[in-house]
Coordinates of C-alpha atoms and ligand atoms in Angstrom, one line a residue:
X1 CA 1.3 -5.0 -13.6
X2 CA -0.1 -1.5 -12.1
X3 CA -1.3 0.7 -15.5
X4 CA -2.9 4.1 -15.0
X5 CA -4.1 6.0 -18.0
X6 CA -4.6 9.5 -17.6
X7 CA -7.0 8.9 -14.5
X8 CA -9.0 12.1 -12.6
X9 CA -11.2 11.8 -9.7
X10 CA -13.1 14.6 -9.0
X11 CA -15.1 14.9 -5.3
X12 CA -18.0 17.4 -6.5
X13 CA -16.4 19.3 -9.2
X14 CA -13.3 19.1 -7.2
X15 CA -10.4 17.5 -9.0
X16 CA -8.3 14.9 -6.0
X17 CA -6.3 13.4 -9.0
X18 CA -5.6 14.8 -12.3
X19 CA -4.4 12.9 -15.4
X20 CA -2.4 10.9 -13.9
X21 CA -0.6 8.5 -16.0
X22 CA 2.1 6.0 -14.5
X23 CA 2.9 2.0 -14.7
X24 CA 4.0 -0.3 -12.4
X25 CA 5.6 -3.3 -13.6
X26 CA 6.1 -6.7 -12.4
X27 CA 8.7 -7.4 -9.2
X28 CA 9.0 -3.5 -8.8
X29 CA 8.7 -1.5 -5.5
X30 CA 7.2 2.1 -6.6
X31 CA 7.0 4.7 -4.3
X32 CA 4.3 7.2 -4.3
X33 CA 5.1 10.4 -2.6
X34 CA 3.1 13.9 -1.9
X35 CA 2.5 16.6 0.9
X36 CA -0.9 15.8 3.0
X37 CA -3.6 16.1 0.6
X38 CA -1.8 15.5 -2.6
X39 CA -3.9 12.7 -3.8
X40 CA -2.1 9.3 -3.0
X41 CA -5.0 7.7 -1.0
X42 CA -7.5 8.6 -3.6
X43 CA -5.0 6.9 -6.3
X44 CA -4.3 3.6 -4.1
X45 CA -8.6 3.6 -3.8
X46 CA -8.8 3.6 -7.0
X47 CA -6.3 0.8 -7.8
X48 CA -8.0 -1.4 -5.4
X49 CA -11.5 -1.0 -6.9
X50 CA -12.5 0.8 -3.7
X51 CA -13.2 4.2 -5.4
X52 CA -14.1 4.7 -9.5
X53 CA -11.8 7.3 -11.4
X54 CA -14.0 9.8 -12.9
X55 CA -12.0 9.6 -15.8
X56 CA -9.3 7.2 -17.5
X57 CA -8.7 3.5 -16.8
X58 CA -7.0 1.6 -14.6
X59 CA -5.6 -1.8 -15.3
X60 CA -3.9 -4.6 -12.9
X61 CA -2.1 -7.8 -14.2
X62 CA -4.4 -7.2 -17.5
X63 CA -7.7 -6.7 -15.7
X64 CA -9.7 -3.5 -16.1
X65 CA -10.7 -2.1 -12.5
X66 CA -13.8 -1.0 -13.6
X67 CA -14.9 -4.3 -15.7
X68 CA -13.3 -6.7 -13.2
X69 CA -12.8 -5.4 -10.3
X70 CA -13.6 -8.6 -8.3
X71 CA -10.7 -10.1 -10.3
X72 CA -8.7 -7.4 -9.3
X73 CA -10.0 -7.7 -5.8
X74 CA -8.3 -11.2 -5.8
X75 CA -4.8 -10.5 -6.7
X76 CA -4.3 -7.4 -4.5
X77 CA -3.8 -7.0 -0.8
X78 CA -4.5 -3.3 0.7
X79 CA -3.3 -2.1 3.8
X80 CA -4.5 1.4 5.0
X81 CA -2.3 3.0 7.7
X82 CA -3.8 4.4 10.6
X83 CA -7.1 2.4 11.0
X84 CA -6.8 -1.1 10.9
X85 CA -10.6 -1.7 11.2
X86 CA -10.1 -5.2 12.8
X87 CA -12.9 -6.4 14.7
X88 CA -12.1 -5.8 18.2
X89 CA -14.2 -9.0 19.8
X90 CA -12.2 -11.2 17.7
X91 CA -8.8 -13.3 17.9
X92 CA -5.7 -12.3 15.4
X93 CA -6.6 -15.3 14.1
X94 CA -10.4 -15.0 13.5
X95 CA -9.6 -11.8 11.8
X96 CA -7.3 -12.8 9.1
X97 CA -9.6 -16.3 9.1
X98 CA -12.6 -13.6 8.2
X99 CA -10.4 -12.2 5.3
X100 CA -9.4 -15.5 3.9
X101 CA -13.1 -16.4 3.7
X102 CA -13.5 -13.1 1.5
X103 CA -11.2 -14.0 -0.6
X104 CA -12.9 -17.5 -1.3
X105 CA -9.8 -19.0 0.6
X106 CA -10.8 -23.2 2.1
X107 CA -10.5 -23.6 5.7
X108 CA -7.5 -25.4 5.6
X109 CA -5.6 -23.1 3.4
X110 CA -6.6 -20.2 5.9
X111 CA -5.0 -21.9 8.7
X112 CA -1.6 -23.0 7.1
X113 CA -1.5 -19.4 5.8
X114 CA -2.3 -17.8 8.9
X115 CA 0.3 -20.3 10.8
X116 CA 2.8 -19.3 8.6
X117 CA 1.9 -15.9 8.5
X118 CA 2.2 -15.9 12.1
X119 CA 5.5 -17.4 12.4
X120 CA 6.8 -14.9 10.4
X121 CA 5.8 -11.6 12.0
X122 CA 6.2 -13.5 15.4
X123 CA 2.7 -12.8 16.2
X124 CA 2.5 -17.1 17.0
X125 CA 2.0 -16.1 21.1
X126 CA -0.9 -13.7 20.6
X127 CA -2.7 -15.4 17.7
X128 CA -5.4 -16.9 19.8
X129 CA -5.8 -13.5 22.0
X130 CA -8.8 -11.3 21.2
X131 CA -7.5 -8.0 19.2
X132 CA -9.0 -5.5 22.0
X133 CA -6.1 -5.4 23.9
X134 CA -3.5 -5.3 21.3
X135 CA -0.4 -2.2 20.9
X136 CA -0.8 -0.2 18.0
X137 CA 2.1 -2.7 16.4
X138 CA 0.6 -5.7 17.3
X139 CA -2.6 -4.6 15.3
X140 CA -0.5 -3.4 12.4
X141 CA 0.7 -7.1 12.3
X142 CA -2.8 -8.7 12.1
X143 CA -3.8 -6.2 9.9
X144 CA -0.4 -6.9 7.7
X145 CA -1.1 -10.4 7.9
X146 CA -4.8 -10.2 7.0
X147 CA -4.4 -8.1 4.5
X148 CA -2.0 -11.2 2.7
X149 CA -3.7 -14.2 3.2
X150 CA -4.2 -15.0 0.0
X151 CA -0.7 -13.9 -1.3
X152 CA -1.5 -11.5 -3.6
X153 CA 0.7 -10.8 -6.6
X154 CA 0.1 -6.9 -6.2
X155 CA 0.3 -5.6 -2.2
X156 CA -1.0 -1.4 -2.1
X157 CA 0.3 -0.1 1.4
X158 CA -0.8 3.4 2.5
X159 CA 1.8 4.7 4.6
X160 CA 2.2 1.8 6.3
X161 CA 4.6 3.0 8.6
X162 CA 3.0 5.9 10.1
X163 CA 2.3 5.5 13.9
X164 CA 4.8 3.1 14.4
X165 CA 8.2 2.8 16.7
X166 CA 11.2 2.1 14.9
X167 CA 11.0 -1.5 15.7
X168 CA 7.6 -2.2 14.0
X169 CA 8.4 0.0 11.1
X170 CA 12.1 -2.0 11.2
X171 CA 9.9 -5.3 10.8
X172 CA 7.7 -3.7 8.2
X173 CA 10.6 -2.9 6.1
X174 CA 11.6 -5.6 6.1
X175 CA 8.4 -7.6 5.3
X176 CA 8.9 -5.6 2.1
X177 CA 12.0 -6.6 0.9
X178 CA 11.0 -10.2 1.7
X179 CA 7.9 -9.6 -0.5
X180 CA 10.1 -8.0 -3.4
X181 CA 12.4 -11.2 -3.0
X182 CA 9.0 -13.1 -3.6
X183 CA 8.5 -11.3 -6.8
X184 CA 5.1 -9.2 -5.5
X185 CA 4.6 -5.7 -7.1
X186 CA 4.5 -3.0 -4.5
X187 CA 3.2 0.1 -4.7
X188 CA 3.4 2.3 -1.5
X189 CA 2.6 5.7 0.2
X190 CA 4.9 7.7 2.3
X191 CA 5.9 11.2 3.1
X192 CA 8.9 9.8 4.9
X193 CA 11.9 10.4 2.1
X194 CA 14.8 8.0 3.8
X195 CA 12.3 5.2 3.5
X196 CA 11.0 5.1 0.4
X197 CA 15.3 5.7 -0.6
X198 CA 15.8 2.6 1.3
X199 CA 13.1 0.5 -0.3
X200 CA 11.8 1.4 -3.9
X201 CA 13.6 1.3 -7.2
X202 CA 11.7 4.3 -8.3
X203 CA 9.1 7.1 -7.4
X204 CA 6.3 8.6 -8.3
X205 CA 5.6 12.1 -7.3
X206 CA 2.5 13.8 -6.9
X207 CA 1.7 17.4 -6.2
X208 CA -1.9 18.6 -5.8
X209 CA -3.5 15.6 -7.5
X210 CA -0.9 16.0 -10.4
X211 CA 2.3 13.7 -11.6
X212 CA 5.6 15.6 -11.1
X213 CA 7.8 13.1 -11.0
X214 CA 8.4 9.4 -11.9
X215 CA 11.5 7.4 -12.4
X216 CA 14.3 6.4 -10.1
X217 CA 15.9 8.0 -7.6
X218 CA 19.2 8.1 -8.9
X219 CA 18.0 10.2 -12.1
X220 CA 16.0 12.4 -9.6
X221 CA 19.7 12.8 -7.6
X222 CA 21.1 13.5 -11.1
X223 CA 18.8 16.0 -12.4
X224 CA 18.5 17.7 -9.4
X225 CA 22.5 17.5 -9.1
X226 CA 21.8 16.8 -5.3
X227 CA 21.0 13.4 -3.0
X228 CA 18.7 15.6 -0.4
X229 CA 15.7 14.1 -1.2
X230 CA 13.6 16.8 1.4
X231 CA 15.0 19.5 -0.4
X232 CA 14.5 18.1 -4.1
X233 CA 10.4 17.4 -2.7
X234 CA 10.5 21.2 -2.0
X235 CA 11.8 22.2 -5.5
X236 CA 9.4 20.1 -6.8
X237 CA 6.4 21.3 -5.5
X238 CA 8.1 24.6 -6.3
X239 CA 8.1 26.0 -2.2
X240 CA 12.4 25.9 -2.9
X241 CA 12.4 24.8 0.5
X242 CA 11.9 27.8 1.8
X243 CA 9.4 27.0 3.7
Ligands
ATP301 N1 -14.3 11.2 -0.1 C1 -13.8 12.4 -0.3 N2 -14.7 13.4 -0.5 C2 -14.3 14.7 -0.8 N3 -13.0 15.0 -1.0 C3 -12.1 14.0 -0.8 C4 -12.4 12.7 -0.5 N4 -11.3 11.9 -0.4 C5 -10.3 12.8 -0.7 N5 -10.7 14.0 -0.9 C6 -9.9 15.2 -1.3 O1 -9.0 14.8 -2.3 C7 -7.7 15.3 -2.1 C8 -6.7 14.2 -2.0 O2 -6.8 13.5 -0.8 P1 -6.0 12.2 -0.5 O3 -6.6 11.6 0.8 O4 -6.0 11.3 -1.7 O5 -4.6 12.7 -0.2 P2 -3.3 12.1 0.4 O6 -2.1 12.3 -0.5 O7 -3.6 10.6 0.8 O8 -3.0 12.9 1.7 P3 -2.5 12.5 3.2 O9 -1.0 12.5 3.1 O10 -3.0 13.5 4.1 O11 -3.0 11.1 3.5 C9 -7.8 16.2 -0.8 O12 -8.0 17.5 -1.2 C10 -9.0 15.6 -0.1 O13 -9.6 16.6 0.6
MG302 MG1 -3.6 9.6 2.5

């Protein structure tokens, strides 16, 4: 579903991703994991047709990013953490409305979708409420939703769970298994180990811009004869934990 061939990007002459090679396939839930800096933004960017690799090709469900890239647009839904760049003057529902008009969506279909959507992240009672006075959780629902509207088959979350309490990132992990049950391809960010155990059938590693792991967990636990998933990220990116 999610190919990357050997992709760099380079930020004048400095390399953010390096040959980076990994797949995605259909129905999975991939983790992608690195210390601050270690390029996972940059590679979700580049999925989503946001940012061109400087080198190597990316394809998703078939389509090359760089040839068809509004294609691409279409079947993925991107959520960045930390911003949620809603527009503050609008209503939840104006917001996600705005969205499904990007995405070519009809009226109607917007509004059953965003009803829907609504019931399900019980975000029905402040629907109609403009977004300037929302918590941070409340915002990370319209921005969830919004980024949905037009069920994608492929959703690209950027550590969606930072900044949140434990209920909100609760009800996010959840919306991801109920996404997984729907048979959408999930590829997400995190530096937060226990989640992405709880979550993904498999991980992909990245250490300054570089692969250094991919494959499941349990043949991570097995090579690295050890379930400590902080202390096998240390060995990894060769600190040995000692840090
Ligand atoms: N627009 C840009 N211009 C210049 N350098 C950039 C740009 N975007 C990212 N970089 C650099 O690329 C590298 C990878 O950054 P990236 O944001 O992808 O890392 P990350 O894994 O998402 O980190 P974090 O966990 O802090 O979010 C960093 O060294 C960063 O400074
Ligand atoms: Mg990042």
């Amino acid at each position: 579903m999610i190919l990357l061939d050997r992709v760099t990007k380079t930020f004048k002459n400095v390399p953010a991703v390096e040959g980076l090679s990994f797949e995605v396939g259909r129905g999975e839930v991939v983790g992608l994991l690195g210390e601050n800096g270690a390029g996972k933004t940059t590679t979700l960017r580049m999925i989503s047709t946001i940012l061109q690799p400087s080198e190597g090709r990316i394809v998703v469900d078939d389509l090359d990013t760089a040839q068809r890239a509004e294609d691409v647009r279409r079947r993925i839904g991107i959520l960045f953490g930390g911003e949620t760049g809603l527009y503050e003057k609008l209503t939840a529902r104006e917001n996600i409305a705005y969205f499904g008009k990007l995405y070519g969506l009809d009226d109607r279909t917007i509004r059953t979708r965003t009803e829907e959507l609504a019931k399900r992240f019980d975000m029905t009672e402040f629907l109609d409420r403009k977004v300037g006075g929302f918590s941070k959780g409340m915002r990370q629902k319209v921005a969830i939703a919004r980024s949905v509207v037009h069920d994608p088959a492929v959703v690209l979350l950027d550590e969606p769970t930072s900044g949140l309490d434990i209920t909100a990132a609760n009800m996010f992990r959840r919306l991801v298994q109920e996404f997984q049950a729907e048979g959408k391809t999930i590829l997400f960010s995190s530096h937060i180990m226990s989640e992405v155990e709880r979550l993904c059938d498999r991980a992909v590693i990245l250490h300054r811009g570089k692969l250094v792991f991919n494959g499941t967990l349990e043949s991570l636990f097995a090579a690295h004869d050890s379930r400590d998933l902080d202390a096998i990220f240390m060995n990894l990116i060769g600190t040995g934990g000692s840090r």
